[in-house]
């Protein structure tokens, strides 16, 4: 299916010339969760595989905890693997914007973002500082950098060649880094299914107890080795009638 338009910021550390054409992507996958389901992640992949192979599980839910003898009910839940799509091929066409620079290494000051932008625009608009008329300015929240676009050609290139510059902010000077701004479009992306090795999708959970009680009961059940379970790393539950979104990041374990 068609992919929605998405702005992406690539950040990395260049170590040597051999790495200049390499790009490392860290996945951040949003996985929709329907009501009456739960995601459970085990510390060991073999435990998750065993739970999936069993397919159905009878889980005991306790209620009436305030009573001397709490009552129990049993619910049947289904276990299934979690398959997500990850990029297998990614091609990006990069374009360098000739009039723009990125300012990084900014100091932590007790001023607002707008005040910081004012001070940077004031400094870089002066020709004696190597700057020129600033046409556009923007604080990039996701990277902590400031984007400056100049009205004239050649200003950005001169600043980029310097690499680092002493910027006067208030009564003090701070050294900041000047980098070119690169923009790009994804020209080719191919996806392939990938199975989460340690995570299991549980479905068919009825809305009979409050969310915390169901969550605790599921974790107690699936961490018992006598029921094929093991140590639980994470668990979350979405009650019936609601929807949730799980965020998957890179598994470095």
mmCIF file of C-alpha atoms in Angstrom:
data_model
loop_
_atom_site.group_PDB
_atom_site.id
_atom_site.type_symbol
_atom_site.label_atom_id
_atom_site.label_comp_id
_atom_site.label_asym_id
_atom_site.label_seq_id
_atom_site.Cartn_x
_atom_site.Cartn_y
_atom_site.Cartn_z
ATOM 1 C CA UNK A 1 0.000 0.000 0.000
ATOM 2 C CA UNK A 2 1.052 3.628 -0.463
ATOM 3 C CA UNK A 3 3.180 5.052 2.314
ATOM 4 C CA UNK A 4 2.228 8.406 3.863
ATOM 5 C CA UNK A 5 4.581 11.354 3.468
ATOM 6 C CA UNK A 6 6.935 11.472 6.427
ATOM 7 C CA UNK A 7 9.662 13.927 7.386
ATOM 8 C CA UNK A 8 12.818 12.140 8.540
ATOM 9 C CA UNK A 9 15.934 13.427 10.280
ATOM 10 C CA UNK A 10 19.104 11.330 9.959
ATOM 11 C CA UNK A 11 21.728 11.726 12.643
ATOM 12 C CA UNK A 12 25.071 9.953 12.890
ATOM 13 C CA UNK A 13 28.786 10.139 13.610
ATOM 14 C CA UNK A 14 31.272 9.992 10.726
ATOM 15 C CA UNK A 15 34.338 7.974 11.707
ATOM 16 C CA UNK A 16 36.251 7.470 8.450
ATOM 17 C CA UNK A 17 35.933 7.813 4.697
ATOM 18 C CA UNK A 18 34.670 4.247 4.286
ATOM 19 C CA UNK A 19 31.536 5.155 6.257
ATOM 20 C CA UNK A 20 30.536 8.096 4.038
ATOM 21 C CA UNK A 21 28.161 6.022 1.912
ATOM 22 C CA UNK A 22 26.707 4.021 4.787
ATOM 23 C CA UNK A 23 23.531 4.828 6.655
ATOM 24 C CA UNK A 24 22.309 2.986 9.745
ATOM 25 C CA UNK A 25 18.571 3.008 10.429
ATOM 26 C CA UNK A 26 17.047 2.449 13.856
ATOM 27 C CA UNK A 27 13.518 1.051 13.508
ATOM 28 C CA UNK A 28 10.623 2.717 15.301
ATOM 29 C CA UNK A 29 7.539 0.688 14.411
ATOM 30 C CA UNK A 30 3.973 1.557 15.465
ATOM 31 C CA UNK A 31 1.870 -1.585 15.837
ATOM 32 C CA UNK A 32 -1.939 -1.178 16.253
ATOM 33 C CA UNK A 33 -3.515 -3.142 19.098
ATOM 34 C CA UNK A 34 -7.255 -3.937 19.021
ATOM 35 C CA UNK A 35 -9.371 -4.059 22.143
ATOM 36 C CA UNK A 36 -9.276 -7.250 24.172
ATOM 37 C CA UNK A 37 -5.623 -7.950 23.380
ATOM 38 C CA UNK A 38 -2.250 -7.774 25.065
ATOM 39 C CA UNK A 39 1.383 -7.793 24.027
ATOM 40 C CA UNK A 40 3.783 -9.727 26.205
ATOM 41 C CA UNK A 41 7.552 -9.714 25.751
ATOM 42 C CA UNK A 42 9.666 -12.409 27.396
ATOM 43 C CA UNK A 43 13.323 -12.185 28.288
ATOM 44 C CA UNK A 44 14.042 -15.314 26.223
ATOM 45 C CA UNK A 45 12.924 -15.949 22.646
ATOM 46 C CA UNK A 46 12.477 -19.688 23.234
ATOM 47 C CA UNK A 47 9.792 -18.985 25.836
ATOM 48 C CA UNK A 48 7.824 -16.835 23.374
ATOM 49 C CA UNK A 49 8.086 -19.559 20.735
ATOM 50 C CA UNK A 50 6.753 -22.162 23.184
ATOM 51 C CA UNK A 51 3.779 -19.955 24.111
ATOM 52 C CA UNK A 52 2.954 -19.434 20.416
ATOM 53 C CA UNK A 53 3.139 -23.161 19.667
ATOM 54 C CA UNK A 54 0.601 -23.868 22.440
ATOM 55 C CA UNK A 55 -1.828 -21.447 20.674
ATOM 56 C CA UNK A 56 -4.525 -21.418 23.396
ATOM 57 C CA UNK A 57 -4.090 -20.732 27.083
ATOM 58 C CA UNK A 58 -6.517 -20.950 30.002
ATOM 59 C CA UNK A 59 -5.774 -18.020 32.292
ATOM 60 C CA UNK A 60 -7.194 -17.638 35.790
ATOM 61 C CA UNK A 61 -8.382 -14.163 36.714
ATOM 62 C CA UNK A 62 -9.010 -13.311 40.354
ATOM 63 C CA UNK A 63 -11.598 -10.784 41.538
ATOM 64 C CA UNK A 64 -12.973 -9.691 44.893
ATOM 65 C CA UNK A 65 -9.468 -9.146 46.313
ATOM 66 C CA UNK A 66 -10.967 -7.330 49.285
ATOM 67 C CA UNK A 67 -12.661 -10.589 50.368
ATOM 68 C CA UNK A 68 -10.992 -13.150 52.608
ATOM 69 C CA UNK A 69 -11.389 -15.765 49.865
ATOM 70 C CA UNK A 70 -11.157 -14.101 46.413
ATOM 71 C CA UNK A 71 -13.153 -15.726 43.608
ATOM 72 C CA UNK A 72 -11.638 -16.902 40.366
ATOM 73 C CA UNK A 73 -12.762 -17.179 36.766
ATOM 74 C CA UNK A 74 -11.055 -18.721 33.773
ATOM 75 C CA UNK A 75 -10.730 -17.179 30.333
ATOM 76 C CA UNK A 76 -9.382 -18.713 27.148
ATOM 77 C CA UNK A 77 -6.918 -16.523 25.222
ATOM 78 C CA UNK A 78 -5.140 -17.117 21.925
ATOM 79 C CA UNK A 79 -1.409 -16.608 21.384
ATOM 80 C CA UNK A 80 -0.002 -15.567 18.020
ATOM 81 C CA UNK A 81 3.331 -14.259 16.684
ATOM 82 C CA UNK A 82 3.909 -10.561 16.008
ATOM 83 C CA UNK A 83 4.976 -9.844 12.429
ATOM 84 C CA UNK A 84 6.050 -6.347 11.393
ATOM 85 C CA UNK A 85 7.393 -4.846 8.160
ATOM 86 C CA UNK A 86 10.972 -3.567 8.112
ATOM 87 C CA UNK A 87 12.875 -1.879 5.254
ATOM 88 C CA UNK A 88 15.159 -4.254 3.373
ATOM 89 C CA UNK A 89 16.185 -1.757 0.663
ATOM 90 C CA UNK A 90 16.266 2.016 1.107
ATOM 91 C CA UNK A 91 17.530 4.495 -1.473
ATOM 92 C CA UNK A 92 17.539 8.229 -0.736
ATOM 93 C CA UNK A 93 18.301 11.081 -3.100
ATOM 94 C CA UNK A 94 20.066 13.859 -1.159
ATOM 95 C CA UNK A 95 20.156 17.540 -2.116
ATOM 96 C CA UNK A 96 22.311 20.180 -0.460
ATOM 97 C CA UNK A 97 20.559 23.521 0.075
ATOM 98 C CA UNK A 98 22.984 26.214 -1.008
ATOM 99 C CA UNK A 99 21.610 29.046 1.121
ATOM 100 C CA UNK A 100 21.007 27.169 4.381
ATOM 101 C CA UNK A 101 23.144 26.124 7.346
ATOM 102 C CA UNK A 102 22.604 24.041 10.467
ATOM 103 C CA UNK A 103 23.901 25.486 13.736
ATOM 104 C CA UNK A 104 24.635 22.837 16.392
ATOM 105 C CA UNK A 105 26.452 22.628 19.722
ATOM 106 C CA UNK A 106 24.277 25.413 21.065
ATOM 107 C CA UNK A 107 24.706 26.360 24.740
ATOM 108 C CA UNK A 108 22.034 25.661 27.354
ATOM 109 C CA UNK A 109 20.786 29.104 28.313
ATOM 110 C CA UNK A 110 17.952 30.224 30.528
ATOM 111 C CA UNK A 111 16.064 31.790 27.609
ATOM 112 C CA UNK A 112 13.201 30.716 25.354
ATOM 113 C CA UNK A 113 13.708 29.189 21.905
ATOM 114 C CA UNK A 114 12.358 32.365 20.307
ATOM 115 C CA UNK A 115 14.861 34.493 22.211
ATOM 116 C CA UNK A 116 17.692 32.201 21.126
ATOM 117 C CA UNK A 117 16.568 32.471 17.496
ATOM 118 C CA UNK A 118 16.524 36.272 17.818
ATOM 119 C CA UNK A 119 20.090 36.335 19.113
ATOM 120 C CA UNK A 120 21.360 33.951 16.420
ATOM 121 C CA UNK A 121 19.618 35.913 13.660
ATOM 122 C CA UNK A 122 21.099 39.139 14.990
ATOM 123 C CA UNK A 123 24.617 37.650 14.991
ATOM 124 C CA UNK A 124 24.465 35.912 11.600
ATOM 125 C CA UNK A 125 22.807 38.857 9.844
ATOM 126 C CA UNK A 126 25.942 40.983 10.291
ATOM 127 C CA UNK A 127 28.474 40.922 7.450
ATOM 128 C CA UNK A 128 31.368 41.456 9.888
ATOM 129 C CA UNK A 129 30.525 38.006 11.345
ATOM 130 C CA UNK A 130 30.539 36.439 7.876
ATOM 131 C CA UNK A 131 26.750 36.447 7.646
ATOM 132 C CA UNK A 132 24.031 38.213 5.710
ATOM 133 C CA UNK A 133 20.298 38.843 5.685
ATOM 134 C CA UNK A 134 18.479 35.905 7.304
ATOM 135 C CA UNK A 135 15.429 34.888 5.288
ATOM 136 C CA UNK A 136 14.215 32.011 7.459
ATOM 137 C CA UNK A 137 15.035 30.582 10.880
ATOM 138 C CA UNK A 138 13.768 27.489 12.638
ATOM 139 C CA UNK A 139 14.565 25.547 15.808
ATOM 140 C CA UNK A 140 14.611 21.787 15.102
ATOM 141 C CA UNK A 141 13.197 20.142 18.215
ATOM 142 C CA UNK A 142 14.181 16.602 17.236
ATOM 143 C CA UNK A 143 17.889 17.435 16.871
ATOM 144 C CA UNK A 144 18.396 20.570 18.999
ATOM 145 C CA UNK A 145 19.822 22.381 15.965
ATOM 146 C CA UNK A 146 18.883 25.689 14.404
ATOM 147 C CA UNK A 147 18.244 26.035 10.668
ATOM 148 C CA UNK A 148 19.149 29.398 9.128
ATOM 149 C CA UNK A 149 18.438 30.311 5.504
ATOM 150 C CA UNK A 150 20.068 33.400 3.991
ATOM 151 C CA UNK A 151 18.664 35.682 1.287
ATOM 152 C CA UNK A 152 21.918 35.854 -0.702
ATOM 153 C CA UNK A 153 24.037 33.174 -2.356
ATOM 154 C CA UNK A 154 27.518 32.458 -1.014
ATOM 155 C CA UNK A 155 26.880 33.356 2.643
ATOM 156 C CA UNK A 156 26.106 29.816 3.757
ATOM 157 C CA UNK A 157 29.069 28.352 1.855
ATOM 158 C CA UNK A 158 31.518 30.727 3.537
ATOM 159 C CA UNK A 159 30.226 29.867 7.003
ATOM 160 C CA UNK A 160 30.274 26.120 6.279
ATOM 161 C CA UNK A 161 33.935 26.330 5.228
ATOM 162 C CA UNK A 162 34.802 27.762 8.646
ATOM 163 C CA UNK A 163 33.231 24.723 10.313
ATOM 164 C CA UNK A 164 33.157 26.299 13.776
ATOM 165 C CA UNK A 165 32.574 29.876 14.816
ATOM 166 C CA UNK A 166 32.477 31.915 18.006
ATOM 167 C CA UNK A 167 28.956 33.292 18.437
ATOM 168 C CA UNK A 168 28.213 36.180 20.782
ATOM 169 C CA UNK A 169 25.056 35.491 22.775
ATOM 170 C CA UNK A 170 24.392 38.167 25.360
ATOM 171 C CA UNK A 171 27.751 39.080 26.870
ATOM 172 C CA UNK A 172 29.473 35.722 26.295
ATOM 173 C CA UNK A 173 30.915 33.933 23.286
ATOM 174 C CA UNK A 174 30.125 30.292 22.566
ATOM 175 C CA UNK A 175 31.663 28.047 19.928
ATOM 176 C CA UNK A 176 29.068 26.433 17.668
ATOM 177 C CA UNK A 177 29.361 24.079 14.711
ATOM 178 C CA UNK A 178 28.208 25.067 11.223
ATOM 179 C CA UNK A 179 27.062 22.279 8.878
ATOM 180 C CA UNK A 180 25.337 22.158 5.494
ATOM 181 C CA UNK A 181 21.654 21.332 5.373
ATOM 182 C CA UNK A 182 20.806 18.229 3.399
ATOM 183 C CA UNK A 183 17.284 17.393 2.283
ATOM 184 C CA UNK A 184 16.293 14.143 0.674
ATOM 185 C CA UNK A 185 13.502 12.082 -0.800
ATOM 186 C CA UNK A 186 13.090 8.334 -0.595
ATOM 187 C CA UNK A 187 13.458 7.119 -4.175
ATOM 188 C CA UNK A 188 13.117 3.401 -3.473
ATOM 189 C CA UNK A 189 12.058 1.433 -0.420
ATOM 190 C CA UNK A 190 11.323 -2.275 -0.188
ATOM 191 C CA UNK A 191 9.809 -3.923 2.882
ATOM 192 C CA UNK A 192 10.074 -7.435 4.176
ATOM 193 C CA UNK A 193 8.181 -9.130 7.038
ATOM 194 C CA UNK A 194 10.105 -9.670 10.241
ATOM 195 C CA UNK A 195 8.939 -11.650 13.280
ATOM 196 C CA UNK A 196 9.519 -10.297 16.779
ATOM 197 C CA UNK A 197 11.402 -13.151 18.463
ATOM 198 C CA UNK A 198 10.470 -12.378 22.082
ATOM 199 C CA UNK A 199 6.980 -10.863 21.786
ATOM 200 C CA UNK A 200 3.589 -12.610 21.683
ATOM 201 C CA UNK A 201 0.151 -11.196 20.832
ATOM 202 C CA UNK A 202 -2.618 -12.399 23.170
ATOM 203 C CA UNK A 203 -6.184 -11.940 21.912
ATOM 204 C CA UNK A 204 -9.728 -12.809 22.941
ATOM 205 C CA UNK A 205 -9.411 -11.307 26.428
ATOM 206 C CA UNK A 206 -12.919 -10.464 27.772
ATOM 207 C CA UNK A 207 -13.602 -7.234 29.622
ATOM 208 C CA UNK A 208 -14.437 -8.808 32.995
ATOM 209 C CA UNK A 209 -12.000 -6.988 35.306
ATOM 210 C CA UNK A 210 -10.254 -3.641 35.477
ATOM 211 C CA UNK A 211 -7.147 -3.273 33.316
ATOM 212 C CA UNK A 212 -4.609 -3.507 36.151
ATOM 213 C CA UNK A 213 -6.104 -6.751 37.518
ATOM 214 C CA UNK A 214 -6.089 -8.338 34.034
ATOM 215 C CA UNK A 215 -2.514 -7.196 33.445
ATOM 216 C CA UNK A 216 -1.321 -8.662 36.750
ATOM 217 C CA UNK A 217 -3.145 -11.951 36.166
ATOM 218 C CA UNK A 218 -1.664 -12.346 32.684
ATOM 219 C CA UNK A 219 1.854 -11.664 33.923
ATOM 220 C CA UNK A 220 1.487 -14.100 36.835
ATOM 221 C CA UNK A 221 0.196 -16.803 34.489
ATOM 222 C CA UNK A 222 2.789 -16.468 31.753
ATOM 223 C CA UNK A 223 5.831 -16.193 33.985
ATOM 224 C CA UNK A 224 5.219 -19.663 35.449
ATOM 225 C CA UNK A 225 7.489 -22.294 33.902
ATOM 226 C CA UNK A 226 4.923 -25.004 34.725
ATOM 227 C CA UNK A 227 2.643 -23.395 32.115
ATOM 228 C CA UNK A 228 5.369 -23.043 29.508
ATOM 229 C CA UNK A 229 6.150 -19.457 30.461
ATOM 230 C CA UNK A 230 9.202 -17.627 31.727
ATOM 231 C CA UNK A 231 10.477 -14.280 32.939
ATOM 232 C CA UNK A 232 8.355 -11.445 31.524
ATOM 233 C CA UNK A 233 10.216 -8.375 30.280
ATOM 234 C CA UNK A 234 7.169 -6.210 29.412
ATOM 235 C CA UNK A 235 3.392 -6.549 29.156
ATOM 236 C CA UNK A 236 0.568 -4.217 28.221
ATOM 237 C CA UNK A 237 -3.147 -4.783 27.825
ATOM 238 C CA UNK A 238 -5.865 -2.965 25.848
ATOM 239 C CA UNK A 239 -9.405 -3.486 27.214
ATOM 240 C CA UNK A 240 -12.271 -4.398 24.894
ATOM 241 C CA UNK A 241 -13.868 -1.385 23.227
ATOM 242 C CA UNK A 242 -10.610 0.548 23.126
ATOM 243 C CA UNK A 243 -7.574 0.649 20.823
ATOM 244 C CA UNK A 244 -3.879 1.053 21.489
ATOM 245 C CA UNK A 245 -0.562 1.429 19.677
ATOM 246 C CA UNK A 246 2.620 -0.419 20.626
ATOM 247 C CA UNK A 247 6.019 1.089 19.768
ATOM 248 C CA UNK A 248 8.744 -1.343 18.686
ATOM 249 C CA UNK A 249 12.371 -0.205 18.783
ATOM 250 C CA UNK A 250 15.628 -1.949 17.988
ATOM 251 C CA UNK A 251 16.249 -5.095 20.051
ATOM 252 C CA UNK A 252 19.845 -4.805 21.245
ATOM 253 C CA UNK A 253 19.621 -7.734 23.641
#
